[in-house]
Short mmCIF file of N, CA and C in Angstrom, two decimals:
data_model
loop_
_atom_site.label_atom_id
_atom_site.label_comp_id
_atom_site.label_asym_id
_atom_site.label_seq_id
_atom_site.Cartn_x
_atom_site.Cartn_y
_atom_site.Cartn_z
N MET G 16 122.10 -81.03 -57.50
CA MET G 16 122.95 -79.87 -57.63
C MET G 16 122.22 -78.67 -57.06
N THR G 17 122.90 -77.88 -56.24
CA THR G 17 122.28 -76.73 -55.62
C THR G 17 122.73 -75.46 -56.33
N THR G 18 121.83 -74.51 -56.32
CA THR G 18 122.12 -73.20 -56.91
C THR G 18 122.62 -72.29 -55.81
N PRO G 19 123.67 -71.52 -56.06
CA PRO G 19 124.16 -70.62 -55.01
C PRO G 19 123.08 -69.58 -54.68
N ALA G 20 123.01 -69.24 -53.41
CA ALA G 20 122.02 -68.24 -52.96
C ALA G 20 122.37 -66.88 -53.54
N ALA G 21 121.34 -66.17 -53.91
CA ALA G 21 121.55 -64.81 -54.42
C ALA G 21 121.96 -63.90 -53.27
N ASP G 22 122.76 -62.90 -53.60
CA ASP G 22 123.13 -61.93 -52.57
C ASP G 22 121.88 -61.22 -52.09
N PRO G 23 121.77 -61.02 -50.77
CA PRO G 23 120.58 -60.31 -50.28
C PRO G 23 120.58 -58.88 -50.80
N ALA G 24 119.39 -58.35 -50.98
CA ALA G 24 119.25 -56.97 -51.45
C ALA G 24 119.81 -56.03 -50.39
N PRO G 25 120.48 -54.97 -50.79
CA PRO G 25 120.99 -54.02 -49.80
C PRO G 25 119.82 -53.33 -49.10
N PRO G 26 120.01 -52.92 -47.85
CA PRO G 26 118.93 -52.23 -47.14
C PRO G 26 118.65 -50.89 -47.83
N PRO G 27 117.42 -50.39 -47.70
CA PRO G 27 117.10 -49.09 -48.31
C PRO G 27 118.01 -47.99 -47.75
N ALA G 28 118.34 -47.06 -48.59
CA ALA G 28 119.20 -45.94 -48.18
C ALA G 28 118.39 -44.89 -47.43
N PRO G 29 119.03 -44.15 -46.51
CA PRO G 29 118.33 -43.06 -45.82
C PRO G 29 117.92 -41.97 -46.81
N LEU G 30 116.78 -41.38 -46.58
CA LEU G 30 116.33 -40.25 -47.39
C LEU G 30 117.34 -39.10 -47.28
N VAL G 31 117.78 -38.82 -46.05
CA VAL G 31 118.82 -37.82 -45.80
C VAL G 31 119.86 -38.48 -44.90
N GLU G 32 121.08 -38.52 -45.35
CA GLU G 32 122.16 -39.17 -44.61
C GLU G 32 122.47 -38.42 -43.32
N GLY G 33 122.70 -39.15 -42.23
CA GLY G 33 123.19 -38.57 -40.99
C GLY G 33 122.15 -38.08 -40.00
N LEU G 34 120.87 -38.17 -40.31
CA LEU G 34 119.84 -37.70 -39.37
C LEU G 34 119.57 -38.69 -38.25
N PHE G 35 119.73 -39.98 -38.54
CA PHE G 35 119.47 -41.01 -37.55
C PHE G 35 120.46 -42.15 -37.73
N ALA G 36 120.51 -43.00 -36.72
CA ALA G 36 121.34 -44.20 -36.77
C ALA G 36 120.61 -45.28 -36.01
N VAL G 37 120.98 -46.51 -36.26
CA VAL G 37 120.42 -47.65 -35.55
C VAL G 37 121.55 -48.26 -34.74
N GLY G 38 121.33 -48.37 -33.43
CA GLY G 38 122.35 -48.90 -32.53
C GLY G 38 122.50 -50.40 -32.65
N PRO G 39 123.49 -50.95 -31.97
CA PRO G 39 123.72 -52.39 -32.00
C PRO G 39 122.54 -53.20 -31.46
N ASP G 40 121.72 -52.54 -30.62
CA ASP G 40 120.54 -53.22 -30.07
C ASP G 40 119.36 -53.18 -31.04
N GLY G 41 119.54 -52.55 -32.21
CA GLY G 41 118.48 -52.48 -33.21
C GLY G 41 117.53 -51.30 -33.03
N ARG G 42 117.77 -50.50 -31.98
CA ARG G 42 116.89 -49.35 -31.73
C ARG G 42 117.44 -48.09 -32.38
N PRO G 43 116.58 -47.35 -33.07
CA PRO G 43 117.06 -46.12 -33.73
C PRO G 43 117.16 -44.95 -32.76
N HIS G 44 117.99 -44.00 -33.10
CA HIS G 44 118.09 -42.74 -32.38
C HIS G 44 118.42 -41.65 -33.40
N LEU G 45 118.06 -40.43 -33.06
CA LEU G 45 118.44 -39.29 -33.88
C LEU G 45 119.89 -38.94 -33.56
N VAL G 46 120.57 -38.32 -34.51
CA VAL G 46 121.95 -37.88 -34.30
C VAL G 46 121.93 -36.36 -34.21
N ALA G 47 122.04 -35.88 -32.98
CA ALA G 47 122.13 -34.44 -32.72
C ALA G 47 123.60 -34.12 -32.46
N SER G 48 123.88 -32.87 -32.11
CA SER G 48 125.23 -32.50 -31.72
C SER G 48 125.17 -31.60 -30.50
N ARG G 49 126.18 -31.74 -29.64
CA ARG G 49 126.27 -30.93 -28.42
C ARG G 49 127.60 -30.18 -28.43
N CYS G 50 127.55 -28.92 -28.04
CA CYS G 50 128.75 -28.08 -28.00
C CYS G 50 129.57 -28.42 -26.76
N ALA G 51 130.84 -28.70 -26.94
CA ALA G 51 131.74 -29.01 -25.83
C ALA G 51 132.02 -27.78 -24.97
N ASP G 52 131.82 -26.56 -25.52
CA ASP G 52 132.09 -25.34 -24.77
C ASP G 52 130.88 -24.84 -23.98
N CYS G 53 129.73 -24.70 -24.64
CA CYS G 53 128.57 -24.10 -23.96
C CYS G 53 127.44 -25.08 -23.68
N GLY G 54 127.51 -26.30 -24.24
CA GLY G 54 126.48 -27.31 -23.95
C GLY G 54 125.26 -27.26 -24.84
N GLU G 55 125.19 -26.32 -25.78
CA GLU G 55 124.04 -26.21 -26.68
C GLU G 55 123.83 -27.52 -27.44
N LEU G 56 122.57 -27.92 -27.56
CA LEU G 56 122.20 -29.12 -28.30
C LEU G 56 121.49 -28.69 -29.58
N ALA G 57 121.80 -29.35 -30.70
CA ALA G 57 121.20 -28.98 -31.98
C ALA G 57 120.88 -30.22 -32.79
N PHE G 58 119.75 -30.17 -33.49
CA PHE G 58 119.37 -31.20 -34.45
C PHE G 58 118.81 -30.49 -35.66
N PRO G 59 119.26 -30.90 -36.85
CA PRO G 59 120.24 -31.93 -37.14
C PRO G 59 121.63 -31.54 -36.67
N CYS G 60 122.52 -32.52 -36.73
CA CYS G 60 123.91 -32.38 -36.28
C CYS G 60 124.58 -31.22 -37.03
N ARG G 61 125.37 -30.46 -36.29
CA ARG G 61 126.10 -29.32 -36.88
C ARG G 61 127.56 -29.38 -36.46
N SER G 62 128.40 -28.70 -37.21
CA SER G 62 129.82 -28.65 -36.84
C SER G 62 130.15 -27.38 -36.07
N VAL G 63 129.34 -26.33 -36.24
CA VAL G 63 129.56 -25.06 -35.53
C VAL G 63 128.36 -24.83 -34.62
N CYS G 64 128.62 -24.45 -33.39
CA CYS G 64 127.56 -24.23 -32.40
C CYS G 64 126.68 -23.04 -32.79
N PRO G 65 125.35 -23.22 -32.79
CA PRO G 65 124.46 -22.11 -33.14
C PRO G 65 124.42 -21.03 -32.05
N ARG G 66 124.84 -21.36 -30.82
CA ARG G 66 124.82 -20.37 -29.74
C ARG G 66 126.14 -19.60 -29.66
N CYS G 67 127.26 -20.32 -29.46
CA CYS G 67 128.54 -19.63 -29.22
C CYS G 67 129.42 -19.52 -30.47
N LYS G 68 128.97 -20.14 -31.56
CA LYS G 68 129.66 -20.05 -32.86
C LYS G 68 131.04 -20.69 -32.88
N ARG G 69 131.30 -21.60 -31.95
CA ARG G 69 132.59 -22.31 -31.93
C ARG G 69 132.44 -23.65 -32.65
N PRO G 70 133.51 -24.11 -33.28
CA PRO G 70 133.45 -25.40 -34.00
C PRO G 70 133.71 -26.58 -33.07
N THR G 71 132.94 -26.66 -31.99
CA THR G 71 133.20 -27.66 -30.95
C THR G 71 132.00 -28.60 -30.76
N MET G 72 131.25 -28.84 -31.80
CA MET G 72 130.08 -29.72 -31.71
C MET G 72 130.52 -31.18 -31.89
N ALA G 73 129.91 -32.07 -31.11
CA ALA G 73 130.18 -33.50 -31.22
C ALA G 73 128.85 -34.24 -31.29
N PRO G 74 128.75 -35.30 -32.09
CA PRO G 74 127.49 -36.03 -32.22
C PRO G 74 127.08 -36.71 -30.92
N VAL G 75 125.77 -36.69 -30.66
CA VAL G 75 125.18 -37.38 -29.50
C VAL G 75 123.87 -38.03 -29.92
N PRO G 76 123.56 -39.22 -29.40
CA PRO G 76 122.28 -39.86 -29.71
C PRO G 76 121.17 -39.26 -28.85
N VAL G 77 120.03 -38.97 -29.47
CA VAL G 77 118.87 -38.41 -28.76
C VAL G 77 117.59 -38.95 -29.39
N GLY G 78 116.47 -38.65 -28.75
CA GLY G 78 115.16 -38.79 -29.37
C GLY G 78 114.55 -40.16 -29.50
N GLU G 79 114.99 -41.13 -28.72
CA GLU G 79 114.35 -42.45 -28.82
C GLU G 79 112.88 -42.38 -28.40
N ARG G 80 112.57 -41.50 -27.48
CA ARG G 80 111.20 -41.31 -27.01
C ARG G 80 110.89 -39.82 -27.00
N GLY G 81 109.61 -39.50 -26.92
CA GLY G 81 109.20 -38.12 -26.84
C GLY G 81 107.71 -38.01 -26.58
N ARG G 82 107.21 -36.78 -26.62
CA ARG G 82 105.79 -36.50 -26.45
C ARG G 82 105.31 -35.67 -27.62
N LEU G 83 104.16 -36.03 -28.13
CA LEU G 83 103.59 -35.30 -29.26
C LEU G 83 103.26 -33.88 -28.84
N PHE G 84 103.75 -32.90 -29.58
CA PHE G 84 103.44 -31.50 -29.33
C PHE G 84 102.27 -31.06 -30.20
N SER G 85 102.36 -31.34 -31.49
CA SER G 85 101.28 -30.99 -32.42
C SER G 85 101.35 -31.92 -33.63
N VAL G 86 100.22 -32.04 -34.32
CA VAL G 86 100.16 -32.93 -35.49
C VAL G 86 99.19 -32.34 -36.51
N THR G 87 99.47 -32.60 -37.78
CA THR G 87 98.56 -32.17 -38.84
C THR G 87 98.55 -33.21 -39.95
N ALA G 88 97.43 -33.30 -40.62
CA ALA G 88 97.30 -34.20 -41.78
C ALA G 88 97.60 -33.41 -43.04
N CYS G 89 98.45 -33.96 -43.89
CA CYS G 89 98.80 -33.33 -45.16
C CYS G 89 98.09 -34.09 -46.27
N HIS G 90 97.37 -33.36 -47.11
CA HIS G 90 96.58 -33.99 -48.16
C HIS G 90 97.19 -33.84 -49.54
N ALA G 91 98.29 -33.13 -49.64
CA ALA G 91 99.03 -33.00 -50.89
C ALA G 91 100.44 -33.51 -50.62
N ALA G 92 100.99 -34.23 -51.57
CA ALA G 92 102.30 -34.84 -51.36
C ALA G 92 103.24 -34.52 -52.52
N PRO G 93 104.54 -34.51 -52.22
CA PRO G 93 105.51 -34.34 -53.30
C PRO G 93 105.42 -35.52 -54.27
N ALA G 94 105.92 -35.33 -55.47
CA ALA G 94 105.92 -36.40 -56.47
C ALA G 94 106.57 -37.65 -55.90
N GLY G 95 105.92 -38.79 -56.07
CA GLY G 95 106.45 -40.06 -55.60
C GLY G 95 106.08 -40.40 -54.17
N TRP G 96 105.36 -39.53 -53.47
CA TRP G 96 104.93 -39.78 -52.09
C TRP G 96 103.44 -40.06 -52.08
N ARG G 97 102.99 -40.70 -51.00
CA ARG G 97 101.56 -40.99 -50.84
C ARG G 97 100.92 -39.93 -49.94
N ALA G 98 99.72 -39.54 -50.26
CA ALA G 98 98.95 -38.63 -49.42
C ALA G 98 97.61 -39.30 -49.15
N PRO G 99 96.98 -39.04 -48.05
CA PRO G 99 97.43 -38.15 -46.97
C PRO G 99 98.46 -38.83 -46.07
N TYR G 100 99.16 -37.99 -45.30
CA TYR G 100 100.12 -38.48 -44.31
C TYR G 100 100.14 -37.49 -43.15
N LEU G 101 100.69 -37.92 -42.03
CA LEU G 101 100.76 -37.07 -40.85
C LEU G 101 102.18 -36.56 -40.64
N GLN G 102 102.28 -35.30 -40.24
CA GLN G 102 103.55 -34.74 -39.81
C GLN G 102 103.32 -34.04 -38.48
N ALA G 103 104.37 -33.96 -37.68
CA ALA G 103 104.18 -33.49 -36.30
C ALA G 103 105.45 -32.86 -35.76
N TYR G 104 105.28 -32.22 -34.61
CA TYR G 104 106.40 -31.83 -33.76
C TYR G 104 106.34 -32.73 -32.53
N VAL G 105 107.49 -33.31 -32.20
CA VAL G 105 107.61 -34.18 -31.04
C VAL G 105 108.66 -33.57 -30.12
N GLU G 106 108.29 -33.37 -28.84
CA GLU G 106 109.24 -32.85 -27.86
C GLU G 106 109.97 -34.03 -27.24
N ILE G 107 111.30 -33.97 -27.28
CA ILE G 107 112.09 -35.06 -26.73
C ILE G 107 112.67 -34.64 -25.38
N PRO G 108 112.96 -35.60 -24.50
CA PRO G 108 113.44 -35.28 -23.16
C PRO G 108 114.72 -34.45 -23.13
N GLU G 109 115.50 -34.51 -24.19
CA GLU G 109 116.75 -33.75 -24.25
C GLU G 109 116.51 -32.26 -24.45
N GLY G 110 115.25 -31.85 -24.62
CA GLY G 110 114.92 -30.43 -24.69
C GLY G 110 114.72 -29.86 -26.08
N LEU G 111 114.66 -30.70 -27.09
CA LEU G 111 114.43 -30.23 -28.46
C LEU G 111 113.02 -30.57 -28.91
N ARG G 112 112.52 -29.80 -29.84
CA ARG G 112 111.25 -30.10 -30.51
C ARG G 112 111.60 -30.50 -31.94
N ILE G 113 111.29 -31.76 -32.28
CA ILE G 113 111.69 -32.36 -33.55
C ILE G 113 110.53 -32.38 -34.53
N PHE G 114 110.77 -31.89 -35.74
CA PHE G 114 109.78 -32.02 -36.81
C PHE G 114 109.92 -33.41 -37.41
N SER G 115 108.81 -34.12 -37.56
CA SER G 115 108.87 -35.51 -37.99
C SER G 115 107.61 -35.93 -38.72
N LEU G 116 107.77 -36.93 -39.56
CA LEU G 116 106.61 -37.64 -40.08
C LEU G 116 106.13 -38.59 -39.00
N ILE G 117 104.86 -38.99 -39.08
CA ILE G 117 104.29 -39.97 -38.16
C ILE G 117 104.20 -41.30 -38.90
N SER G 118 104.42 -42.38 -38.17
CA SER G 118 104.43 -43.72 -38.72
C SER G 118 103.21 -44.01 -39.59
N ASP G 119 103.43 -44.81 -40.62
CA ASP G 119 102.34 -45.23 -41.49
C ASP G 119 101.34 -46.12 -40.75
N GLU G 120 101.70 -46.60 -39.55
CA GLU G 120 100.80 -47.42 -38.75
C GLU G 120 99.60 -46.62 -38.25
N VAL G 121 99.73 -45.29 -38.21
CA VAL G 121 98.69 -44.41 -37.67
C VAL G 121 97.83 -43.91 -38.83
N ALA G 122 96.51 -43.98 -38.65
CA ALA G 122 95.58 -43.47 -39.68
C ALA G 122 95.90 -42.00 -39.96
N PRO G 123 95.99 -41.61 -41.22
CA PRO G 123 96.36 -40.23 -41.56
C PRO G 123 95.21 -39.24 -41.38
N GLU G 124 94.75 -39.12 -40.15
CA GLU G 124 93.68 -38.19 -39.80
C GLU G 124 94.18 -37.31 -38.67
N ALA G 125 93.91 -36.01 -38.76
CA ALA G 125 94.44 -35.05 -37.79
C ALA G 125 94.06 -35.40 -36.36
N ASP G 126 92.91 -36.04 -36.15
CA ASP G 126 92.49 -36.36 -34.78
C ASP G 126 92.90 -37.78 -34.35
N ALA G 127 93.79 -38.42 -35.11
CA ALA G 127 94.26 -39.77 -34.77
C ALA G 127 95.14 -39.77 -33.53
N LEU G 128 95.78 -38.65 -33.23
CA LEU G 128 96.67 -38.53 -32.08
C LEU G 128 96.33 -37.27 -31.30
N ALA G 129 96.58 -37.31 -30.00
CA ALA G 129 96.33 -36.13 -29.16
C ALA G 129 97.65 -35.59 -28.64
N PRO G 130 97.78 -34.27 -28.56
CA PRO G 130 98.99 -33.69 -27.98
C PRO G 130 99.26 -34.31 -26.60
N GLY G 131 100.53 -34.54 -26.31
CA GLY G 131 100.92 -35.14 -25.05
C GLY G 131 101.10 -36.65 -25.12
N ALA G 132 100.69 -37.26 -26.25
CA ALA G 132 100.82 -38.71 -26.40
C ALA G 132 102.29 -39.11 -26.36
N ALA G 133 102.57 -40.23 -25.71
CA ALA G 133 103.93 -40.77 -25.68
C ALA G 133 104.27 -41.32 -27.06
N MET G 134 105.48 -41.04 -27.53
CA MET G 134 105.90 -41.43 -28.88
C MET G 134 107.26 -42.11 -28.80
N GLU G 135 107.51 -43.00 -29.79
CA GLU G 135 108.82 -43.62 -29.92
C GLU G 135 109.30 -43.49 -31.35
N LEU G 136 110.61 -43.44 -31.50
CA LEU G 136 111.25 -43.29 -32.80
C LEU G 136 111.27 -44.62 -33.53
N VAL G 137 110.96 -44.60 -34.83
CA VAL G 137 111.05 -45.78 -35.69
C VAL G 137 111.69 -45.35 -37.01
N VAL G 138 112.14 -46.33 -37.77
CA VAL G 138 112.66 -46.07 -39.12
C VAL G 138 111.75 -46.81 -40.08
N GLU G 139 111.21 -46.08 -41.05
CA GLU G 139 110.25 -46.66 -42.01
C GLU G 139 110.54 -46.16 -43.41
N PRO G 140 110.05 -46.90 -44.40
CA PRO G 140 110.16 -46.42 -45.79
C PRO G 140 109.38 -45.12 -45.97
N VAL G 141 109.83 -44.34 -46.92
CA VAL G 141 109.15 -43.10 -47.26
C VAL G 141 109.02 -43.06 -48.78
N GLY G 142 107.93 -42.54 -49.26
CA GLY G 142 107.69 -42.48 -50.69
C GLY G 142 107.04 -43.75 -51.20
N ALA G 143 106.42 -43.66 -52.33
CA ALA G 143 105.68 -44.79 -52.88
C ALA G 143 106.58 -45.96 -53.26
N ALA G 144 107.81 -45.69 -53.69
CA ALA G 144 108.70 -46.77 -54.11
C ALA G 144 109.26 -47.55 -52.92
N GLY G 145 109.33 -46.91 -51.75
CA GLY G 145 109.85 -47.58 -50.57
C GLY G 145 111.34 -47.87 -50.62
N ASP G 146 112.06 -47.19 -51.51
CA ASP G 146 113.50 -47.45 -51.65
C ASP G 146 114.35 -46.54 -50.76
N ARG G 147 113.72 -45.69 -49.99
CA ARG G 147 114.40 -44.80 -49.04
C ARG G 147 113.72 -44.94 -47.69
N VAL G 148 114.48 -44.73 -46.62
CA VAL G 148 113.91 -44.77 -45.27
C VAL G 148 114.22 -43.46 -44.56
N THR G 149 113.40 -43.16 -43.56
CA THR G 149 113.62 -41.99 -42.73
C THR G 149 113.12 -42.28 -41.33
N TYR G 150 113.44 -41.37 -40.42
CA TYR G 150 112.93 -41.51 -39.06
C TYR G 150 111.49 -41.02 -39.03
N LYS G 151 110.70 -41.65 -38.19
CA LYS G 151 109.32 -41.25 -37.94
C LYS G 151 109.04 -41.55 -36.47
N TYR G 152 107.97 -41.00 -35.95
CA TYR G 152 107.53 -41.32 -34.59
C TYR G 152 106.19 -42.04 -34.68
N ARG G 153 105.97 -42.91 -33.69
CA ARG G 153 104.69 -43.60 -33.57
C ARG G 153 104.30 -43.60 -32.10
N PRO G 154 102.98 -43.68 -31.85
CA PRO G 154 102.54 -43.71 -30.44
C PRO G 154 102.99 -44.99 -29.78
N VAL G 155 103.24 -44.89 -28.48
CA VAL G 155 103.68 -46.04 -27.68
C VAL G 155 102.99 -45.95 -26.33
N ALA G 156 102.71 -47.11 -25.73
CA ALA G 156 102.11 -47.15 -24.40
C ALA G 156 103.10 -46.57 -23.38
N GLU G 157 102.58 -45.93 -22.37
CA GLU G 157 103.42 -45.39 -21.29
C GLU G 157 104.18 -46.52 -20.62
N ALA G 158 105.42 -46.27 -20.27
CA ALA G 158 106.24 -47.30 -19.61
C ALA G 158 106.01 -47.32 -18.12
#
């Protein structure tokens, strides 16, 4: 007699809904918005354009790759998070500078990465419980 398989556990929920998505190919991207009138790009996604103030923003995928602008090691963490960890600004080809955590794969030392390093977007757990996920960047070899 066989026992029915247990339902698989649901995937972890995003820390903040709507900041990123995973495409059908399994690759994550950030969800920005572009104004249909003036072309302004904004992240996170907005409904009203920050430049022309019109409600003509539409979601667009961005940020699969980028270049490290700056990085710092944080030695104090919010309750339920692990410290130290790295946070950074990553410049993406679409012209935005994104504030992001750095992948847990990278040693949490300020000199672990150099400005200008090629980076790719990943989705990883955040917090000690690991029950939430968020976007992060990690170094990647030049293509």
